[in-house]
Coordinates of C-alpha atoms in Angstrom, one line a residue:
X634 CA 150.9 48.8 101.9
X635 CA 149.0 52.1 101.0
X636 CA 147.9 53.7 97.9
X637 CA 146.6 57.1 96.9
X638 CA 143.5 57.2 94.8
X639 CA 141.9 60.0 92.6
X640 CA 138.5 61.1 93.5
X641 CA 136.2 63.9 92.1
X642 CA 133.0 65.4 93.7
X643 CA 130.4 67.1 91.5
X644 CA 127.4 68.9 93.1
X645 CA 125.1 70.4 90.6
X646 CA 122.8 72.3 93.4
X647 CA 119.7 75.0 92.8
X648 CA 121.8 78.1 92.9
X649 CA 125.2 76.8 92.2
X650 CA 128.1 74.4 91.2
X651 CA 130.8 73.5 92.7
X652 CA 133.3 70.6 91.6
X653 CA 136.8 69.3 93.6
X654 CA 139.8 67.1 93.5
X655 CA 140.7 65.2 96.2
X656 CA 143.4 62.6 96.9
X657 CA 142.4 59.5 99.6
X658 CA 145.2 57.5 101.0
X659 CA 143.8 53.8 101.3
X660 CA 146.4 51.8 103.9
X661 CA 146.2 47.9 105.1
X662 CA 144.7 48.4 108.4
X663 CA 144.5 44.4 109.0
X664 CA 147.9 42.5 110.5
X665 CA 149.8 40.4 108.3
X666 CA 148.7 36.7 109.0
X667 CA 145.2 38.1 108.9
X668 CA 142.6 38.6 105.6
X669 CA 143.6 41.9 104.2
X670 CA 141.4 44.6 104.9
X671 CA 141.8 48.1 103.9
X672 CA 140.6 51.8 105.6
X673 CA 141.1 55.4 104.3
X674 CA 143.4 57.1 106.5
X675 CA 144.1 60.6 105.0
X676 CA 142.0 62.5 102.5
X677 CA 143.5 65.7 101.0
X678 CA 141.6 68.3 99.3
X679 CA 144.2 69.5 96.1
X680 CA 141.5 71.7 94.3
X681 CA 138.4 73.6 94.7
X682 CA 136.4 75.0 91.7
X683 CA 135.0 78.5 92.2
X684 CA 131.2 79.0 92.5
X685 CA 129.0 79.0 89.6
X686 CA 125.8 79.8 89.1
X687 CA 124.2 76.2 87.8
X688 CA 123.5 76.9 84.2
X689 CA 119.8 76.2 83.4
X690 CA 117.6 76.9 79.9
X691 CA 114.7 79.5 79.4
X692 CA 112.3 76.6 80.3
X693 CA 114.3 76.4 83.6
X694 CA 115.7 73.2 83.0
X695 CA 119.2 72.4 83.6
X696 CA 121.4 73.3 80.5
X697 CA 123.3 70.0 79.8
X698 CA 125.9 71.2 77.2
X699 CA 126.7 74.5 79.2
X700 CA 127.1 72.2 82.4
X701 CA 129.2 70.0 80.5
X702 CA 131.5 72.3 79.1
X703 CA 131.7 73.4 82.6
X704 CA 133.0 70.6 84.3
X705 CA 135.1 69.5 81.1
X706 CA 136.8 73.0 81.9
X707 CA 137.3 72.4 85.5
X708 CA 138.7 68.6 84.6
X709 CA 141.5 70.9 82.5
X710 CA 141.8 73.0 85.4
X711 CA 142.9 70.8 87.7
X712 CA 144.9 69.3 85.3
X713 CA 143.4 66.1 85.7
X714 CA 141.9 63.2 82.8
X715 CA 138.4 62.0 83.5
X716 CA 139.7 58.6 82.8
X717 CA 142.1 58.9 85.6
X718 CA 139.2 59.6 88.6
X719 CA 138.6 56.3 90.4
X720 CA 136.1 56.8 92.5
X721 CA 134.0 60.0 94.6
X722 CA 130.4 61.4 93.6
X723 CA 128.5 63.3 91.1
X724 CA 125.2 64.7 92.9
X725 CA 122.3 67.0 92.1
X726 CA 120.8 68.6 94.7
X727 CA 118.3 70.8 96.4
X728 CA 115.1 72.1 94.2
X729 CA 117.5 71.3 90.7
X730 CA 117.0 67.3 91.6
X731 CA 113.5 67.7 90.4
X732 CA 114.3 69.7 87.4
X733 CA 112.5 67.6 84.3
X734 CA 115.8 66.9 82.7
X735 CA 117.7 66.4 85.9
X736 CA 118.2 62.2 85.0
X737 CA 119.1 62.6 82.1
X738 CA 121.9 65.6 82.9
X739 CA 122.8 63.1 86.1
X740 CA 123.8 60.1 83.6
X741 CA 125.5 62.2 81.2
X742 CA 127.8 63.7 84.0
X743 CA 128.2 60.0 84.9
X744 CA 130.1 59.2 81.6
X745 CA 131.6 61.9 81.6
X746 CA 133.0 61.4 85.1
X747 CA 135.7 58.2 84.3
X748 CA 135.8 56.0 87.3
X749 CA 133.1 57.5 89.5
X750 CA 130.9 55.2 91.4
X751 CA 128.0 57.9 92.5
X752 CA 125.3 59.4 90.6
X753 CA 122.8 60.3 92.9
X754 CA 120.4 62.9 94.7
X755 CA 118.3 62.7 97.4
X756 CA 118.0 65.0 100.6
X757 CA 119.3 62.3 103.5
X758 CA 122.3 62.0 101.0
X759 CA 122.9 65.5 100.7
X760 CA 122.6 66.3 104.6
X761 CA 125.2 63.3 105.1
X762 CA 127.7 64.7 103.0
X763 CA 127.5 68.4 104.0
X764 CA 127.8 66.9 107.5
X765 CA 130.9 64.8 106.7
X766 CA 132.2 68.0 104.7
X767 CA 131.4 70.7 107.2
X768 CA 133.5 69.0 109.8
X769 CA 130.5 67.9 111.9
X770 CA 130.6 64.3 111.9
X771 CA 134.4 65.1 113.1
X772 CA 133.3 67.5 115.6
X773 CA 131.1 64.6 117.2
X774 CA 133.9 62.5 117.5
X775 CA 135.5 64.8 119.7
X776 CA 132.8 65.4 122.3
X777 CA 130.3 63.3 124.1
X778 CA 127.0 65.1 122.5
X779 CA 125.0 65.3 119.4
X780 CA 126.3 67.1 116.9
X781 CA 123.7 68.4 114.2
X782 CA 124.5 70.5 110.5
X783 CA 122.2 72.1 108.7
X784 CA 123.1 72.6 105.1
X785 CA 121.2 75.4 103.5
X786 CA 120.7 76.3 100.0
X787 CA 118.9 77.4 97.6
X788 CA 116.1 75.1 98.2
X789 CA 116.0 72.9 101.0
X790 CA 117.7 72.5 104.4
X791 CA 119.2 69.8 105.1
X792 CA 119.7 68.5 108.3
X793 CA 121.7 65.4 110.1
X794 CA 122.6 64.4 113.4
X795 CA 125.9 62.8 114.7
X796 CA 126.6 60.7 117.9
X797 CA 129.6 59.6 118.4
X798 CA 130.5 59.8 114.5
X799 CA 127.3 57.6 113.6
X800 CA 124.1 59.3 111.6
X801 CA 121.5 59.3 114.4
X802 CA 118.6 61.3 112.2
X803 CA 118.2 63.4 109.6
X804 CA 115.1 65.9 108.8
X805 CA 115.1 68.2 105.7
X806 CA 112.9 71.4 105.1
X807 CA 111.8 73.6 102.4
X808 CA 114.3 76.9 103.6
X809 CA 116.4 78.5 101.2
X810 CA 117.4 81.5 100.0
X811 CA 115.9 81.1 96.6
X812 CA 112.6 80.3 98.0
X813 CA 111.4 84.0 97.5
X814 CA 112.9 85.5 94.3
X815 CA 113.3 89.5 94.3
X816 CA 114.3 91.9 92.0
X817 CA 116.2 95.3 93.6
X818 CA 113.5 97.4 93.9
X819 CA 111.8 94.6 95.8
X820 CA 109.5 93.2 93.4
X821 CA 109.0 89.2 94.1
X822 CA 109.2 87.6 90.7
X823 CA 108.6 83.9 92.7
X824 CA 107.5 82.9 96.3
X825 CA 107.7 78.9 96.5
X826 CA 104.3 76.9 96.7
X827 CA 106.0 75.2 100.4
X828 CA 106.0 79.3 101.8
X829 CA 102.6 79.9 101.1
X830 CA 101.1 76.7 102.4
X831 CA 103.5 77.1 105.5
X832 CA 102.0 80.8 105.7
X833 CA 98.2 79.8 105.9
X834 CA 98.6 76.6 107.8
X835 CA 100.4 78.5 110.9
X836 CA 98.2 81.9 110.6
X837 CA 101.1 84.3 109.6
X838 CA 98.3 86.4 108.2
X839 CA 100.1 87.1 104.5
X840 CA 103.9 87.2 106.1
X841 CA 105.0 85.4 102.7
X842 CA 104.8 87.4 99.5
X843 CA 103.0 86.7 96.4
X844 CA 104.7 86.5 92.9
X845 CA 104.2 90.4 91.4
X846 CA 103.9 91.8 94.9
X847 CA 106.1 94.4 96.4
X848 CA 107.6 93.5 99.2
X849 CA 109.4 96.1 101.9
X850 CA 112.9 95.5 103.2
X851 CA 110.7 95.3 106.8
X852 CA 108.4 92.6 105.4
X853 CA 111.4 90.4 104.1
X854 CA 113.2 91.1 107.0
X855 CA 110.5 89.6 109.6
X856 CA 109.8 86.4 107.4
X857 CA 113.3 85.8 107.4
X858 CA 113.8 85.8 111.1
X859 CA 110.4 83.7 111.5
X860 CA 112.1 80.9 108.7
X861 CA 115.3 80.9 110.6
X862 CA 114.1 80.3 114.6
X863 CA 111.3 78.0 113.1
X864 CA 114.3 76.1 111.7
X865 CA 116.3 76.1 114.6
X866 CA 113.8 75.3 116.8
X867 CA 112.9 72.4 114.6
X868 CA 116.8 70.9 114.6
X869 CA 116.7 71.2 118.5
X870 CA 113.7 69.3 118.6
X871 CA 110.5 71.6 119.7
X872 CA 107.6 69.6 119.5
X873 CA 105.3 73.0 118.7
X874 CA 107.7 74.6 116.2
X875 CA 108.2 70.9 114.3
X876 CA 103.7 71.1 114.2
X877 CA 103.8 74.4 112.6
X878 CA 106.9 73.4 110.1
X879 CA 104.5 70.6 109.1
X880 CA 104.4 72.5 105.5
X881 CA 107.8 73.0 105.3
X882 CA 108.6 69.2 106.0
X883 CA 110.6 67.7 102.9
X884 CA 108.5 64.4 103.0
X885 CA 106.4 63.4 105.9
X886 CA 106.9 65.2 108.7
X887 CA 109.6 64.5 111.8
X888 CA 107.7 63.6 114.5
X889 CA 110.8 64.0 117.2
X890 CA 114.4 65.0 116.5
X891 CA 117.1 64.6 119.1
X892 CA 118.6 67.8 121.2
X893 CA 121.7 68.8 119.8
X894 CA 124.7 69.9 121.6
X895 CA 125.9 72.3 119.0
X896 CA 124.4 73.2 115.6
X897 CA 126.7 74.1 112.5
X898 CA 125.6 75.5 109.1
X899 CA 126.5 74.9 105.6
X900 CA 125.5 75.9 102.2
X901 CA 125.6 79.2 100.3
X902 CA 123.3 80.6 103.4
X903 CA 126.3 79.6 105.9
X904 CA 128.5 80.7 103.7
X905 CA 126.4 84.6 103.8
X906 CA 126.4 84.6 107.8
X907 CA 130.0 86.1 108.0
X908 CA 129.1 89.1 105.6
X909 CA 127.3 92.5 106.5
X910 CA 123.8 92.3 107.6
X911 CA 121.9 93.9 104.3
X912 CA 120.3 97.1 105.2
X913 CA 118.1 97.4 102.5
X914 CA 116.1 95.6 99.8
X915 CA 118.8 96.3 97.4
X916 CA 121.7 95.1 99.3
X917 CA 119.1 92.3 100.2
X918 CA 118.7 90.9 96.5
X919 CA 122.3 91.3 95.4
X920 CA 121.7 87.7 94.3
X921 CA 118.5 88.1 93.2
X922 CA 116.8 86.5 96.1
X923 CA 116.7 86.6 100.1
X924 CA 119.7 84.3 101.2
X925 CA 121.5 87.5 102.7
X926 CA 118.6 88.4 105.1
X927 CA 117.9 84.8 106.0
X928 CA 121.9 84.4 106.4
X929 CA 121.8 87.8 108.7
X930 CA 118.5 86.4 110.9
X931 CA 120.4 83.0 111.5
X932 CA 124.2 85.1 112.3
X933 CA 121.5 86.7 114.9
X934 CA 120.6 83.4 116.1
X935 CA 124.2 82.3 116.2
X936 CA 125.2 85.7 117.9
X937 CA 122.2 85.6 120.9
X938 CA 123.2 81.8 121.4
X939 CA 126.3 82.2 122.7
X940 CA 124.6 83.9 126.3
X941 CA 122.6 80.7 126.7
X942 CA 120.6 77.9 124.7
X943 CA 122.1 75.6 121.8
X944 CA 125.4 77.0 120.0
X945 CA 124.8 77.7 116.4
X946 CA 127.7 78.9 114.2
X947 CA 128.8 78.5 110.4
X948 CA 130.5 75.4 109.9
X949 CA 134.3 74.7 108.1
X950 CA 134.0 75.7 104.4
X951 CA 130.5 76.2 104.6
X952 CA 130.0 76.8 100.8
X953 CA 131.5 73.6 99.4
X954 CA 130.5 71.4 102.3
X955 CA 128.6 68.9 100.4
X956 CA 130.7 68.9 97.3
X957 CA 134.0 68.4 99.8
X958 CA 131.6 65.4 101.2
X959 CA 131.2 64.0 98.1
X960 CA 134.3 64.0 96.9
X961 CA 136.3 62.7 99.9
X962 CA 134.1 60.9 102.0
X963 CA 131.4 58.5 100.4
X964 CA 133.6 56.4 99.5
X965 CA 134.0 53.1 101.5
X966 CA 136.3 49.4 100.6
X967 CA 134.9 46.7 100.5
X968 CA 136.8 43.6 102.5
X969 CA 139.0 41.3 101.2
X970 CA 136.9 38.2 100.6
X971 CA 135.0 39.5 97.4
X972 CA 134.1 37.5 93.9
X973 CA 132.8 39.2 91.0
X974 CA 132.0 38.2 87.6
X975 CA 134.2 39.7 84.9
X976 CA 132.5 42.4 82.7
X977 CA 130.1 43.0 85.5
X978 CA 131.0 46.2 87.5
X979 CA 130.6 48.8 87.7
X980 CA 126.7 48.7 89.1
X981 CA 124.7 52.3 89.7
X982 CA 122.0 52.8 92.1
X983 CA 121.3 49.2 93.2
X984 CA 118.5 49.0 96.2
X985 CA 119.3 47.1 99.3
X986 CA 117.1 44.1 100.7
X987 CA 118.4 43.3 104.3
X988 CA 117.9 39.3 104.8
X989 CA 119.0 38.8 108.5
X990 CA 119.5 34.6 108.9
X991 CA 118.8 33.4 112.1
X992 CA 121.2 32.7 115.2
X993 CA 120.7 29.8 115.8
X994 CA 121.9 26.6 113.8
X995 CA 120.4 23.2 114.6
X996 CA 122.9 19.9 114.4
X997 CA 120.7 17.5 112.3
X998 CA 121.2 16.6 108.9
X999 CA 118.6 19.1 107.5
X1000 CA 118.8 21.2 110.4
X1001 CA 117.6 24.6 110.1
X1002 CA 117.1 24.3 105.9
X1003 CA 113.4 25.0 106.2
X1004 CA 114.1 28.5 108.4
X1005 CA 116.7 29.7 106.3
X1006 CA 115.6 28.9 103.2
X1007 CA 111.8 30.6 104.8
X1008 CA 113.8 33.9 105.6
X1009 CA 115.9 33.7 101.9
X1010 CA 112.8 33.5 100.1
X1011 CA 110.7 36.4 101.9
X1012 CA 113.7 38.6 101.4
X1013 CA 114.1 37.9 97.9
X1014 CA 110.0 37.8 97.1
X1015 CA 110.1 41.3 99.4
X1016 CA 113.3 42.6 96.6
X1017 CA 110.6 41.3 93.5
X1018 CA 107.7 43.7 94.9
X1019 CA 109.5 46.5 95.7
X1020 CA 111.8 46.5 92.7
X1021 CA 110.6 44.2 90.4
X1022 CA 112.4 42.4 88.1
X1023 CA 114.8 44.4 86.3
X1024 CA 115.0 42.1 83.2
X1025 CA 119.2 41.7 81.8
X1026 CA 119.5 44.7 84.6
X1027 CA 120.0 44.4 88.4
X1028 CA 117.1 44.3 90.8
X1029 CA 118.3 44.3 93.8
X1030 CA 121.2 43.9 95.9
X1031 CA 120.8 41.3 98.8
X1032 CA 122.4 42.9 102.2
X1033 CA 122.7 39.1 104.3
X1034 CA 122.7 39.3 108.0
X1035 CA 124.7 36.6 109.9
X1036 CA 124.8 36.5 113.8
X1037 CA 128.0 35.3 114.6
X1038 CA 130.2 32.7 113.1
X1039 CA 129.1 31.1 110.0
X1040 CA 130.0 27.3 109.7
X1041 CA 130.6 25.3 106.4
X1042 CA 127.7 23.6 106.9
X1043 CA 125.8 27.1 107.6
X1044 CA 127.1 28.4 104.5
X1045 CA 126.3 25.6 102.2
X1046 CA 122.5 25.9 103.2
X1047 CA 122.5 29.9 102.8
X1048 CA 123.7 29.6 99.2
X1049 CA 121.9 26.6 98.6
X1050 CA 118.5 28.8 99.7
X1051 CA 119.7 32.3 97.8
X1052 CA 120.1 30.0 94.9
X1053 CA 116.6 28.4 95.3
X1054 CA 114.9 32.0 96.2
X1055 CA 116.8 33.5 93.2
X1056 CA 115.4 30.6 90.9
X1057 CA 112.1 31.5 91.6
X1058 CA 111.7 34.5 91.9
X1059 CA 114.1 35.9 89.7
X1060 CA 114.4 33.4 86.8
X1061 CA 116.3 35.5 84.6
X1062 CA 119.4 34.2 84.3
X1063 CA 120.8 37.7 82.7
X1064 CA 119.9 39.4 85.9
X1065 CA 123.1 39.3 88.1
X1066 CA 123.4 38.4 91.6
X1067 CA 124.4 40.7 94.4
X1068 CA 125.1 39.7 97.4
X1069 CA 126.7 42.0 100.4
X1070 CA 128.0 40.4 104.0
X1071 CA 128.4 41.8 107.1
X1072 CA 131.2 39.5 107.5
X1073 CA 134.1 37.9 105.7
X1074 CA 132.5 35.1 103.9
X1075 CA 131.5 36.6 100.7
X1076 CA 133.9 34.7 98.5
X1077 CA 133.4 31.3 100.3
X1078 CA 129.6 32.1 99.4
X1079 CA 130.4 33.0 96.2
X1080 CA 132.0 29.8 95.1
X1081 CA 129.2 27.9 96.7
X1082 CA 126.7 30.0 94.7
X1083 CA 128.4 29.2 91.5
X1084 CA 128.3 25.8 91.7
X1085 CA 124.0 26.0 91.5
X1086 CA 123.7 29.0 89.6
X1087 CA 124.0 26.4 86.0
X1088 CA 126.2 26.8 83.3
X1089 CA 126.9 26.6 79.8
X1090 CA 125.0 28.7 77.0
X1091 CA 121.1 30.2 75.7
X1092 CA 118.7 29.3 79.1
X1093 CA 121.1 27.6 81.0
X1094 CA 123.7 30.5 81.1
X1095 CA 125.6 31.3 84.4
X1096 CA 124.0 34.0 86.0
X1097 CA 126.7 36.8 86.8
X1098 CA 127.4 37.5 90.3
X1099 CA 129.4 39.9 92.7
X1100 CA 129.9 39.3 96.7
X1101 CA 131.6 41.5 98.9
X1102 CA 132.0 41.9 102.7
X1103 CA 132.9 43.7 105.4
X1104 CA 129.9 46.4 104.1
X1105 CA 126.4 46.8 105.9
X1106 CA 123.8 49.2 104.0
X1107 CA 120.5 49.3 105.4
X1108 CA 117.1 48.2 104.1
X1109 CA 116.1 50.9 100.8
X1110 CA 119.7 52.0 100.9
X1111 CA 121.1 51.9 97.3
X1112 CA 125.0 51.0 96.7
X1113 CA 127.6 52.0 93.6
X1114 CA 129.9 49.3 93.1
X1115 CA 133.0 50.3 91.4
X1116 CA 135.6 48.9 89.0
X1117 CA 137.9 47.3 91.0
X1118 CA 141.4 49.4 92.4
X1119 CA 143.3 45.9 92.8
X1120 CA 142.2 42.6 92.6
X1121 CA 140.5 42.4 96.4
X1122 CA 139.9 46.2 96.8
X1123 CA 136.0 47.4 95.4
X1124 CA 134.6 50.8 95.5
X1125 CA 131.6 50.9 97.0
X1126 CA 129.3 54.2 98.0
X1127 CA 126.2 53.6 99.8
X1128 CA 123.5 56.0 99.4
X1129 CA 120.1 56.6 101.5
X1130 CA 118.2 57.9 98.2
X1131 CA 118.6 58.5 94.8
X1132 CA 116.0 58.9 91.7
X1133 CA 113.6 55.9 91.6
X1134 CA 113.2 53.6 88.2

């Protein structure tokens, strides 16, 4: 059996917008006596957008009707109904995530976006998908090292590290071409806040330009190479150089990040290292900032690598590298055992609680009850506090850990304790329950869930719930869950971070 399914990918970044088409090709991958299970095993890019420059207002907010009438243009484009997209991702990213409008332009793109299961921004996210889209996490698949990308924008870099195919680490920084704004005759109309910290905390002695200043093609051209080798030798792991970068840390700072083998970069300042070096300020703020000399200092880097050190080059399609991520790649299936209530999906941004149920079960009658139900109830009291309780929405999504095989007797007391925790903790009966296995038990679960979740109508209504398996997002993950493709196929997309509240 196989299928092809339509998926979109929106990325809404600081200095541009980029939007594709892709077609995945989901197959049976499981034999035919066993449960079905299903893999993607082709994904095909049909149409890429061109660049545009993300529209934004005179109070530098995003422009929500202009981006709109962007994407509903693209849509016709690619000749291709909103309505008919069933799954892939609409993200904003770099410095336009913390735009003040940026939640509500992310939820309008989400209705406008038919099927699609992701809404979401967040700097581990973005480095994961510009890694699956610039052909890194593929290029660590074919060799015995780490792998990292660095995607670089407008506003951050983003980077991620790949063993063996799995995300080992990720670190993100404030460097991006936008992060000094410059008119051609080299006047800076804006230096970012992160610069100038960076700038006093290491000593530079002024190397970072102030807002009105002018600023010589020399000047730019030195803090440009200091930004890139910080950078680089930040993603390979120098303990001084990471001390320094403290400032330019997106969030607290990395305290050790593994020696790659290789290094790749994506983003518009990847996409700039092929050009001509600029020669002069002019040719330097072509764009209106300093992503050509930072894209020349790092094709420097790249060039004086290849007689020793680290490799660094430009990745595949360096420009669309997260978009081609998002649209093709964050999608995974859930397994074949699922249950969920009708009317119920899809869900958006649901945080994970990871409830890991111990080894061991005990013979006796009662058995283990009092351990399981003890693990159960600190899990979901953990979900209440960091969640709370989301009223008729969804609080949280319960990610339950089995070691091995799971017996009836096992499984009885599990739902018999999520029931119990639930009950207490979440008494609302019109918040659903979500509950996500390692392992293919999710719709045995389910039916043993529904016989003690009540019934009938007012208080005693069923609460709603949704199992699925074969799907293990970590603790303060958040997952989409799509409408269903078939009856035992679900979208899902799990995300490291997206918008909180």
């Amino acid at each position: 059996m196989e299928r092809w399914i339509a998926s979109v990918g929106i990325d809404v970044g600081t200095s541009t917008t980029k939007w594709i088409r892709s077609r995945l090709k989901l197959v049976r991958s499981s034999g035919a006596s066993a449960l079905p299970r299903y893999e993607i095993a082709e994904r095909r890019i049909e149409y890429e957008s061109p660049l545009y420059a993300t529209p934004l207002t005179e109070e530098d907010a995003i422009d929500p009707a202009a981006l709109t009438a962007l994407l509903e243009r693209e849509y016709a484009n690619a000749g291709l109904l909103p309505e008919a997209v069933e799954t892939g991702a609409v993200i904003i990213t770099g410095e336009t995530a913390a735009r003040r409008n940026a939640r509500e332009v992310l939820h309008r793109l989400a209705r406008l976006s038919g099927q699609l299961v992701a809404a979401a921004a967040g700097a581990e996210l973005e480095a994961l998908l510009a890694g699956f889209g610039s052909g890194a996490r593929r290029r660590s698949l074919e060799t015995e090292g780490i792998i990292a990308n660095v995607d670089i924008g407008g506003g951050t870099a983003n980077a991620v590290y790949f063993l063996r195919g799995e995300r080992i680490a990720t670190a993100t920084f404030h460097i991006g071409g936008r992060l000094v704004r410059l008119d051609a005759q080299g006047r800076v109309l804006y230096a970012a806040d992160a610069l100038r910290r960076w700038d006093a905390a290491a000593g530079l002695g002024g190397a970072v330009p102030a807002a009105g200043d002018a600023v010589s093609f020399t000047q730019l051209r030195a803090l440009c190479e200091r930004l890139a080798g910080t950078l680089i030798a930040c993603v390979c792991g120098d303990s001084a150089a990471m001390a320094e970068a403290a400032e330019l840390s997106v969030g607290p700072p990395a305290v050790s990040l593994p020696l790659p083998q290789e290094i790749l970069i994506s983003g518009g300042v990847g996409a700039l290292m092929g050009e001509p070096a600029p020669a002069a300020i002019a040719e330097t703020a072509r764009y209106g900032d300093m992503g050509p000399l930072l894209a020349a200092a790092l094709a420097g880097l790249a060039a004086s690598s290849a007689d020793g050190g680290v490799p660094v080059r430009a990745a595949d399609h360096p420009a669309r590298a997260t978009v081609i991520g998002a649209g093709a790649y964050s999608l995974e299936v859930s397994g074949a055992t699922v249950y969920y209530s009708d009317g119920l999906l899809p869900l958006r941004n649901v945080p994970v609680v990871v409830c890991r149920i111990p080894a061991e079960e005990a013979d006796s009658v009662c058995g283990d009850q009092p351990q399981v139900e003890e693990v159960v109830g600190l899990a979901v009291n953990r979900g209440v506090q960091l969640y709370g309780e989301a009223g008729g929405g969804t609080p949280f999504a319960l990610a339950v850990r089995t070691a091995g095989y799971c017996s009836y007797r096992r499984l009885q007391r599990l739902a018999a304790a999520i029931a119990a925790g639930y009950a207490a903790a979440v008494p609302d009966a019109a918040a659903p329950l979500v509950i996500i296995c390692e392992s293919d038990l999710a719709k045995a679960l389910a039916y043993s869930l529904l016989g003690r979740l009540g019934g009938g109508e007012g208080p005693q209504q069923r609460r709603k719930l949704v199992c699925l398996d074969q799907l293990a997002p970590c603790e303060g993950e958040y997952i989409d869950i799509g409408v269903p493709m078939k009856e035992d196929m679900v979208p899902v997309v799990i995300k490291s971070l997206v918008f909180g509240g």
